[in-house]
Short mmCIF file of C-alpha atoms and ligand atoms in Angstrom, two decimals:
data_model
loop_
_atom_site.label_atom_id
_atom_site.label_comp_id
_atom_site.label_asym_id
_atom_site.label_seq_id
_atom_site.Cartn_x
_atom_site.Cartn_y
_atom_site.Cartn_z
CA UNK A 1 95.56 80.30 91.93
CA UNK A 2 97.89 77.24 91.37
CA UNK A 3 100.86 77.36 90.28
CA UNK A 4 103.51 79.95 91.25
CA UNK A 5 106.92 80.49 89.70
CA UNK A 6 109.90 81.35 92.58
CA UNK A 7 112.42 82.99 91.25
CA UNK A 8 115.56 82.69 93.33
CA UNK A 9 113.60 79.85 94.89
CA UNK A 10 116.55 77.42 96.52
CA UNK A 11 117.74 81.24 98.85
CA UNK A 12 117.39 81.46 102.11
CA UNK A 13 114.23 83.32 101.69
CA UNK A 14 113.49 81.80 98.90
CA UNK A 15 113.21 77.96 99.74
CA UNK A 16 111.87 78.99 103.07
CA UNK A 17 108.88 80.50 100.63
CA UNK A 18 108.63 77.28 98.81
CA UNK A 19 107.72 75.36 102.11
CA UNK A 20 105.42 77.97 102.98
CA UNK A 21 103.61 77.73 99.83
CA UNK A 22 103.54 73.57 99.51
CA UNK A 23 102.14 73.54 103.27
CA UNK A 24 99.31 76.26 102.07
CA UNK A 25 98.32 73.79 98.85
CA UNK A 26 99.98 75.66 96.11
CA UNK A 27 102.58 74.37 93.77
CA UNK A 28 105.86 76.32 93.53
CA UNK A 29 107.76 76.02 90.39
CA UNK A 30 111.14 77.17 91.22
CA UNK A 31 114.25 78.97 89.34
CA UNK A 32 117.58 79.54 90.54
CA UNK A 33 120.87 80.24 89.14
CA UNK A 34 122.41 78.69 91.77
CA UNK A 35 124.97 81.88 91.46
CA UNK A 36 124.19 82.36 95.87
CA UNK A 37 122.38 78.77 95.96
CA UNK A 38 123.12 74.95 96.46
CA UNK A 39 121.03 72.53 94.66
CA UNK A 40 120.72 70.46 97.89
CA UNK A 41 118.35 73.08 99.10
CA UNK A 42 115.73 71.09 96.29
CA UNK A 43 116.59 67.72 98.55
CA UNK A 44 115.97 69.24 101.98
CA UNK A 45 112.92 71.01 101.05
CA UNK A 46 111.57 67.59 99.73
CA UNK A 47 112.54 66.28 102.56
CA UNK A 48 110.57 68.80 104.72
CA UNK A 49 107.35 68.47 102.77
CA UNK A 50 107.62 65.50 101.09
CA UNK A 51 107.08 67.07 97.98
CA UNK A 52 109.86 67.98 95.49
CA UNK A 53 108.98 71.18 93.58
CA UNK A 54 110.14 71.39 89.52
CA UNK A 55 113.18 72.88 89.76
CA UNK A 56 114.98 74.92 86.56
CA UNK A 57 118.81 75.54 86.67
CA UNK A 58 117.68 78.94 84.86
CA UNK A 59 119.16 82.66 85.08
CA UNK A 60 116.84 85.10 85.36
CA UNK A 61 118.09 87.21 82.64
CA UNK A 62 118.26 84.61 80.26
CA UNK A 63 114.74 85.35 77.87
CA UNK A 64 114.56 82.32 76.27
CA UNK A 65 115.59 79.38 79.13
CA UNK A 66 112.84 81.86 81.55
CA UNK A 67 110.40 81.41 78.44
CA UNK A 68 110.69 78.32 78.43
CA UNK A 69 109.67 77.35 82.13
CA UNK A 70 106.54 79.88 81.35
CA UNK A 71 105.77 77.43 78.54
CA UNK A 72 106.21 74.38 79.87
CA UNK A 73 103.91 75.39 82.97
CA UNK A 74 100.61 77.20 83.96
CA UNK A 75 101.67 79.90 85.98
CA UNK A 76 99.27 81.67 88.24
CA UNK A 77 101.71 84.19 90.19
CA UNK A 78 105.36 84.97 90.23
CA UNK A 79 107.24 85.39 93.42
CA UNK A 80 110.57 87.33 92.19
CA UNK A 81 113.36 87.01 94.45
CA UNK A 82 116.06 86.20 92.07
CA UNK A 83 118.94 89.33 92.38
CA UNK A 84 121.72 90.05 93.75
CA UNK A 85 121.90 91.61 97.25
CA UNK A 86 125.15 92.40 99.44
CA UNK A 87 124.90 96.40 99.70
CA UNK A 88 128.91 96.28 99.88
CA UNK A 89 129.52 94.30 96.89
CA UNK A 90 126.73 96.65 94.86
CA UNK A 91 129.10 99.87 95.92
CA UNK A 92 131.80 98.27 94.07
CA UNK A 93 130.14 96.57 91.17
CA UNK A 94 127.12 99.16 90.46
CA UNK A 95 127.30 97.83 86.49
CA UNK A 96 126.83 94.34 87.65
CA UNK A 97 123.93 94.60 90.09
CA UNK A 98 121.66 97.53 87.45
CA UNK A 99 122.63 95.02 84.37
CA UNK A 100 121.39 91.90 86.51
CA UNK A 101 118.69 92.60 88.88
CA UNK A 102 116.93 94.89 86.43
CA UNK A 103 117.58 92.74 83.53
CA UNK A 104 115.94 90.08 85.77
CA UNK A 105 112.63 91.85 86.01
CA UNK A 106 112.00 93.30 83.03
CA UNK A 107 112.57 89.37 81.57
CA UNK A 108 110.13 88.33 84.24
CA UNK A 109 107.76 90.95 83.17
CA UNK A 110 107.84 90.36 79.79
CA UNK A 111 107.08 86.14 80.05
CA UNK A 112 104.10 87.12 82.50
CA UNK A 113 102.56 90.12 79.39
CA UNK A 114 103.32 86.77 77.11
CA UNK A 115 101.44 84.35 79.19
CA UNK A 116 98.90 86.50 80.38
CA UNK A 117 100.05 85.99 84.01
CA UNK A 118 98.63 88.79 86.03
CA UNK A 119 100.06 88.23 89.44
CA UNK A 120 103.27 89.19 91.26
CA UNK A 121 104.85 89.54 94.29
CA UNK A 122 108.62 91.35 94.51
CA UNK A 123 110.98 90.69 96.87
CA UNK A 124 111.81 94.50 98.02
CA UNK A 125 114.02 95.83 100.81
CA UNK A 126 113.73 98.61 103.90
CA UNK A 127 116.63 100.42 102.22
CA UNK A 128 114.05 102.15 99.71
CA UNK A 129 113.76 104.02 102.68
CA UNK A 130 116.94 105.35 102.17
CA UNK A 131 117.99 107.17 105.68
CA UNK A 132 115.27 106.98 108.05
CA UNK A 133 114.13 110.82 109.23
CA UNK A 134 112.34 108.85 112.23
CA UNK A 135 111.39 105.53 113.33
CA UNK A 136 109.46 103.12 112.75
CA UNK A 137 108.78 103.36 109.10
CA UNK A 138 105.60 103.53 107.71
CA UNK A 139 104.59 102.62 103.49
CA UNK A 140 103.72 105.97 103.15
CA UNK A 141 107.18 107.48 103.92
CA UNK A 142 108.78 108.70 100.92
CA UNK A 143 111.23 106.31 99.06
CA UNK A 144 114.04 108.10 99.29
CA UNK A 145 117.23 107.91 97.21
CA UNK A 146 118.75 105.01 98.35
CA UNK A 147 122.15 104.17 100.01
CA UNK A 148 123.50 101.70 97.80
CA UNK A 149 122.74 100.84 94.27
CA UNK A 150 121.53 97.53 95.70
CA UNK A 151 118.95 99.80 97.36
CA UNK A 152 118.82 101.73 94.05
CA UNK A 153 117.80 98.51 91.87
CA UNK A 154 114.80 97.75 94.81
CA UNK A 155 113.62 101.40 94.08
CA UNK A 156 113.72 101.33 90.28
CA UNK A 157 111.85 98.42 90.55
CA UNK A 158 108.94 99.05 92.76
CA UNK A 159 108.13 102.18 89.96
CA UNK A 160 108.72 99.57 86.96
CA UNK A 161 106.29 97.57 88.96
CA UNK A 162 103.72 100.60 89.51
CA UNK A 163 104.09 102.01 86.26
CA UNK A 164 103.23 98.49 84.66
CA UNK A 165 100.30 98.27 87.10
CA UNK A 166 99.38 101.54 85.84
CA UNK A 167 99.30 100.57 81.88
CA UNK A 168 98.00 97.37 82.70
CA UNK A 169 95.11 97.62 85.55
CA UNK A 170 94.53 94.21 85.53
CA UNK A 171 97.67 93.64 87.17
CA UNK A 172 97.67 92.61 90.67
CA UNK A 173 101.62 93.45 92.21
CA UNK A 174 102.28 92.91 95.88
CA UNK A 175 105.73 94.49 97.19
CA UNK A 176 107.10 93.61 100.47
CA UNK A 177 109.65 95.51 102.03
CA UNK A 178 111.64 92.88 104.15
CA UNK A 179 113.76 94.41 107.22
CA UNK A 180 116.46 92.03 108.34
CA UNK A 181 115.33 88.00 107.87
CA UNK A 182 116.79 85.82 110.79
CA UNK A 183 116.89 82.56 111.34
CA UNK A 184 115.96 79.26 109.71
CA UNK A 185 113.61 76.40 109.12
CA UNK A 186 113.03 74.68 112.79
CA UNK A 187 114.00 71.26 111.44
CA UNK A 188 117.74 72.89 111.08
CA UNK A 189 117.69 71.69 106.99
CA UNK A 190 117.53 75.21 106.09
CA UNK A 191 118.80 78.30 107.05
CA UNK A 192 121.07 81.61 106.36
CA UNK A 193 124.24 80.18 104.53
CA UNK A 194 126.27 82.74 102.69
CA UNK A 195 129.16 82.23 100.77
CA UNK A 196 132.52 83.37 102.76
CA UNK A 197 133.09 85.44 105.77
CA UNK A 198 129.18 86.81 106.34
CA UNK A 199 128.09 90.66 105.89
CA UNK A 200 125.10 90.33 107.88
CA UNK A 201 125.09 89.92 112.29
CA UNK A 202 123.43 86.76 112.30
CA UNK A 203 125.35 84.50 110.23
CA UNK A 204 128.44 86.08 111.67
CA UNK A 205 127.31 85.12 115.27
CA UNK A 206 126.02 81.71 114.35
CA UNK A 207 129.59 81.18 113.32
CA UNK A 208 131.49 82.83 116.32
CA UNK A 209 128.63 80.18 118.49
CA UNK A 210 130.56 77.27 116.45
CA UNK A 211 134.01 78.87 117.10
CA UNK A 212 134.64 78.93 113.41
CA UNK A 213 135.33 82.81 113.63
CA UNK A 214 136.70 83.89 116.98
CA UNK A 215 135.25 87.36 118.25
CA UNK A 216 132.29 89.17 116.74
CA UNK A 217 133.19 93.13 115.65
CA UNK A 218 130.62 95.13 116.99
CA UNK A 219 130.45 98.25 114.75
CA UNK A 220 130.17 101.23 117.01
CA UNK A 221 128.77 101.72 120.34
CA UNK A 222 128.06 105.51 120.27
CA UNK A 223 125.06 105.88 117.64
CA UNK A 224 121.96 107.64 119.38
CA UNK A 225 120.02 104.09 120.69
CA UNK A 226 119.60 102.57 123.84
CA UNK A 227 122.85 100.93 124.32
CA UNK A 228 124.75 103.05 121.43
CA UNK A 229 124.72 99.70 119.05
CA UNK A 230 122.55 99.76 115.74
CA UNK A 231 118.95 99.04 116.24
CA UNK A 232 117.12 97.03 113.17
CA UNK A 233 113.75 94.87 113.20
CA UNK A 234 114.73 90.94 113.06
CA UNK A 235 112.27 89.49 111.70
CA UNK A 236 112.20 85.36 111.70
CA UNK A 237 112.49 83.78 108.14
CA UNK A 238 109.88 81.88 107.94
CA UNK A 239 107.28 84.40 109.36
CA UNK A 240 108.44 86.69 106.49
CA UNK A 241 107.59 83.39 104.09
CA UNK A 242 104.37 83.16 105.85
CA UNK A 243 103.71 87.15 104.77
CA UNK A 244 104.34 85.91 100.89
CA UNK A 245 101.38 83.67 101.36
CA UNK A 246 98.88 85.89 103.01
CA UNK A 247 99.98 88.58 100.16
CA UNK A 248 99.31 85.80 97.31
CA UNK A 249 96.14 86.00 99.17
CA UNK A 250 95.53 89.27 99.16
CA UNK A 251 96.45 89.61 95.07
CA UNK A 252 93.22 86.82 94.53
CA UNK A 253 91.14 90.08 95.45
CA UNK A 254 92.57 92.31 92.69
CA UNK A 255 93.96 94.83 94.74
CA UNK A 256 96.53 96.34 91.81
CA UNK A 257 98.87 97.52 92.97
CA UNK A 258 99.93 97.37 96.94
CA UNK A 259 102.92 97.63 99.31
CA UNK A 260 104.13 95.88 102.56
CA UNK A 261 106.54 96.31 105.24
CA UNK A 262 107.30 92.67 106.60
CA UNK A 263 108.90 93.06 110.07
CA UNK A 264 108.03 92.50 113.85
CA UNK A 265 107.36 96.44 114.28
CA UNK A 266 110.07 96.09 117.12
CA UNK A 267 113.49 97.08 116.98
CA UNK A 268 116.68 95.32 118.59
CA UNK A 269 120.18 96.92 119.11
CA UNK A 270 123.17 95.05 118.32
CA UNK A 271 123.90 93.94 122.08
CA UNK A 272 120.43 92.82 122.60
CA UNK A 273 120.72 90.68 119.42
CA UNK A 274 124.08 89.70 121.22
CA UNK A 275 122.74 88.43 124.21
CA UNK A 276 119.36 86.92 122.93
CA UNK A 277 121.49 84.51 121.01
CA UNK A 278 123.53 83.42 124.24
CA UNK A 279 120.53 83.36 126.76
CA UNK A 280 118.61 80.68 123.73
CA UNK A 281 121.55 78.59 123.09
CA UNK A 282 123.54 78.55 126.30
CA UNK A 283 126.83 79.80 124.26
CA UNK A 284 129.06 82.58 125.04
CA UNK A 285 129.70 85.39 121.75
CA UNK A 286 132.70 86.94 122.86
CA UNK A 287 133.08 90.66 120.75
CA UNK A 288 134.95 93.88 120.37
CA UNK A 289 133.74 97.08 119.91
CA UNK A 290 135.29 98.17 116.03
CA UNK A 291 134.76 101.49 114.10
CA UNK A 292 131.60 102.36 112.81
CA UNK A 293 130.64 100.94 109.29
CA UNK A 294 130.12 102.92 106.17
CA UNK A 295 126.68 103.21 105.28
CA UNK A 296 125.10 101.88 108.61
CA UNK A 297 121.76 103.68 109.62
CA UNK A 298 121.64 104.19 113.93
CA UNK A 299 118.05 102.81 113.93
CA UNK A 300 115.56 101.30 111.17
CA UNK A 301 112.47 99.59 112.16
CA UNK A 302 109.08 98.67 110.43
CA UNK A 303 105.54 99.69 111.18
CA UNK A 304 103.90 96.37 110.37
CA UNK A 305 100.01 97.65 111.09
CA UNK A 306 99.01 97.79 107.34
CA UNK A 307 100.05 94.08 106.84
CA UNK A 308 98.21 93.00 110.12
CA UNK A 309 95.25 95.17 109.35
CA UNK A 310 95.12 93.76 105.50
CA UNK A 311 96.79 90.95 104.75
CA UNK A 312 96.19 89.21 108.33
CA UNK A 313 99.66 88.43 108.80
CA UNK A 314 101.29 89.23 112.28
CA UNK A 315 105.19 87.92 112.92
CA UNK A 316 104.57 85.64 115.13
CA UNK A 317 107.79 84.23 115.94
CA UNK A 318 110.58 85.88 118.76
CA UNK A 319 114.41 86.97 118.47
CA UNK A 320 114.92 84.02 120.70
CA UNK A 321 113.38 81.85 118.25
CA UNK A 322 115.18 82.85 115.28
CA UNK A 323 118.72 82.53 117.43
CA UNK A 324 117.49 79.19 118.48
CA UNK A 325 116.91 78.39 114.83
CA UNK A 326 119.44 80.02 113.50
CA UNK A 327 122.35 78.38 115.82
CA UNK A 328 120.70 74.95 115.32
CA UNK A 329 120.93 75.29 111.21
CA UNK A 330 124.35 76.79 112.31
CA UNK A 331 125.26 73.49 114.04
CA UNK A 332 124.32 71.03 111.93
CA UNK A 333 126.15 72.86 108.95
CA UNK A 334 128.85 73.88 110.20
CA UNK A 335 130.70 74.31 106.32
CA UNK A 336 127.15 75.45 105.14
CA UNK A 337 124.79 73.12 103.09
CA UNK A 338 127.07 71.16 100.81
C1 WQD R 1 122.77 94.65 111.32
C2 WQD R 1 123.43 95.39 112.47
C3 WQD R 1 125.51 96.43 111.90
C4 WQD R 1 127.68 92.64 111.21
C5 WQD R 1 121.47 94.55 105.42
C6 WQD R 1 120.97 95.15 104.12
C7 WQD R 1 119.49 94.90 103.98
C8 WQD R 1 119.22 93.44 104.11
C9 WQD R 1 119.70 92.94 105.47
C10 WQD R 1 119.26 92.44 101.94
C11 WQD R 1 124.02 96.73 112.06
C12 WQD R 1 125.72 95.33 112.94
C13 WQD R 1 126.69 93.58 111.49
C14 WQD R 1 128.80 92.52 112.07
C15 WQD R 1 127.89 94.27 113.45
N1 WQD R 1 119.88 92.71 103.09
N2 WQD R 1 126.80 94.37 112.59
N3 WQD R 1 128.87 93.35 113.16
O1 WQD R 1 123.04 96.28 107.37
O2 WQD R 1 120.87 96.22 108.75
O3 WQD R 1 120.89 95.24 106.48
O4 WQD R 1 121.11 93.18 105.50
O5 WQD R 1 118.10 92.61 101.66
O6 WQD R 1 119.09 95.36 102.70
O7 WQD R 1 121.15 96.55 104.18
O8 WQD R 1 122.13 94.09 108.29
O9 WQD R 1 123.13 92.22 109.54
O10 WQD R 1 124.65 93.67 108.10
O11 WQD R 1 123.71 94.60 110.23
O12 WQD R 1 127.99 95.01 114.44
O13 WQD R 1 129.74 91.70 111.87
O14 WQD R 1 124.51 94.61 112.96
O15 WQD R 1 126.33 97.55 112.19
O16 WQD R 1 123.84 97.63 113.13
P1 WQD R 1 121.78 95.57 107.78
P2 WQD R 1 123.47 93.57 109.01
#
């Protein structure tokens, strides 16, 4: 297996997948909208492995430019990360994220039945767990009806995904449920760079660290964890790319079809996150305490066992790492990767 296709390849996950896959000898052919992207990504990533990956300004949903790349190169595996993904935005434009990240895959799909390509990996999320009843979460636990139509387009997926597995058993589909990617490449080229004031703690942080927003909000103190603020598992960006490899790995053995949480199996609250962050970068993140947000879970972490027992893939890296990482890509970017 050569030659794999990213889709949404210049993301933050994305790109960081690239590197992963150039420093483990395959080549990554990438697409990307650039709709939540920069093209510079394609320059830094050359510049990190001195090798510069095709690139296709190409929309996923768009047959005949995705045909095209299919064409023009021998691909071995798909890595589909191309979608949208802010769970706020999806509440308010359901139309918008069914029509495109569905569209997306079923696209994808239908190049690979074209070109025979039997492998692929999808880029899934810990909110097909919907609620959590209890923690940590295991791949068996029912996928429940999502919170978001964001989640809702991860869920309709993984049974696309299954039920093509199941009409086509020579399919080989890997689906890894990320929980919350953090950080960013160590060289501080790379990281977590969303467009406008950021949804997600990290990227809000890094910024408070640079004093380009002033306080952090910390929504709600009084949920049922150790310190009353939201516990998730952070897991380090490019540990999670590292899990894409060992899972292109695993698809070599034609396993069918097979699923993945991708965390550290260790959860964090808020505050912890909070003062990880100051403790690895010697900065002070001065916060309120602000209402509780819609849709927030108290506590969701991963069991990871299955991917350590199978796919050989531990996380390896720590919270302090990623805030490290994470501050230094902060740092020298401070108006994001131009
Ligand atoms: C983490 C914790 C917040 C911001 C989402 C998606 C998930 C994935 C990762 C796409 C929570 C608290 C946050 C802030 C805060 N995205 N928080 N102040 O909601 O766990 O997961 O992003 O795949 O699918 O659901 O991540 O970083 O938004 O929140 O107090 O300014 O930080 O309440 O407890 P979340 P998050």
């Amino acid at each position: 297996m050569k030659k794999v296709l990213v889709t949404g390849g210049l993301g933050f996950i994305g790109s960081e997948a690239v590197i992963c896959l150039i420093e483990n000898g395959y080549e990554p052919v990438i697409i990307d909208n650039l709709f939540n992207a920069k093209v510079a990504v394609l320059d830094r990533i050359e510049t990190i492995t001195h090798f510069r990956p095709k690139f296709y300004e190409v929309d996923a949903t768009d047959e005949e430019a995705t045909e095209k790349v299919f064409a023009e190169n021998e691909i071995d595996a798909v890595i589909h990360f191309a979608g949208y993904k802010a769970v706020g935005e999806s509440v308010e434009k359901p139309l918008e994220y069914y029509e495109n990240n569905l569209e997306s895959l079923i696209v994808i799909a239908k190049c690979m039945k074209r070109h025979n390509v039997k492998n692929i990996i999808f880029s899934s999320s810990a909110t097909v767990y919907g609620v959590p009843s209890r923690v940590p979460l295991y791949e068996s636990d029912p996928v429940a009806e999502a919170t978001n139509p964001y989640g809702e387009t991860k869920v309709m997926i993984e049974r696309i995904l299954k039920d093509l597995q199941k009409a086509d058993p020579t399919l080989n589909v890997g689906i890894l449920r990320y929980f919350n990617p953090i950080g960013g490449h160590p060289s501080g080229l790379l990281g977590e760079d969303p467009n406008g004031i950021p949804n997600n703690l990290l990227p809000y942080v890094s910024q408070v660290a640079i004093g380009k927003l002033k306080c952090l909000k910390i929504f709600g103190d009084d949920y049922p964890t150790v310190d009353g603020t939201g516990v998730r598992d952070y897991i380090h960006v490019v540990d999670l790319a590292e899990g894409h490899v060992a899972t292109l790995k695993k698809l070599e053995e034609n396993p069918g079809y097979v699923v993945y949480n991708l965390g550290t199996g260790k959860g964090t609250s808020v505050l912890e996150l909070v003062h990880a962050y100051e403790k690895a970068n010697g900065v002070k993140i001065p916060y309120v305490i602000a209402p509780r947000r819609a849709g927030d879970v108290a506590e969701n972490y991963a069991d990871c066992e299955k991917a350590a027992k199978e796919l050989h893939w531990r996380a390896k890296f720590t919270i302090e790492d990623a805030c490290r990482d994470a501050y230094n890509f902060q740092k020298n970017n401070p108006e994001g990767i131009k």
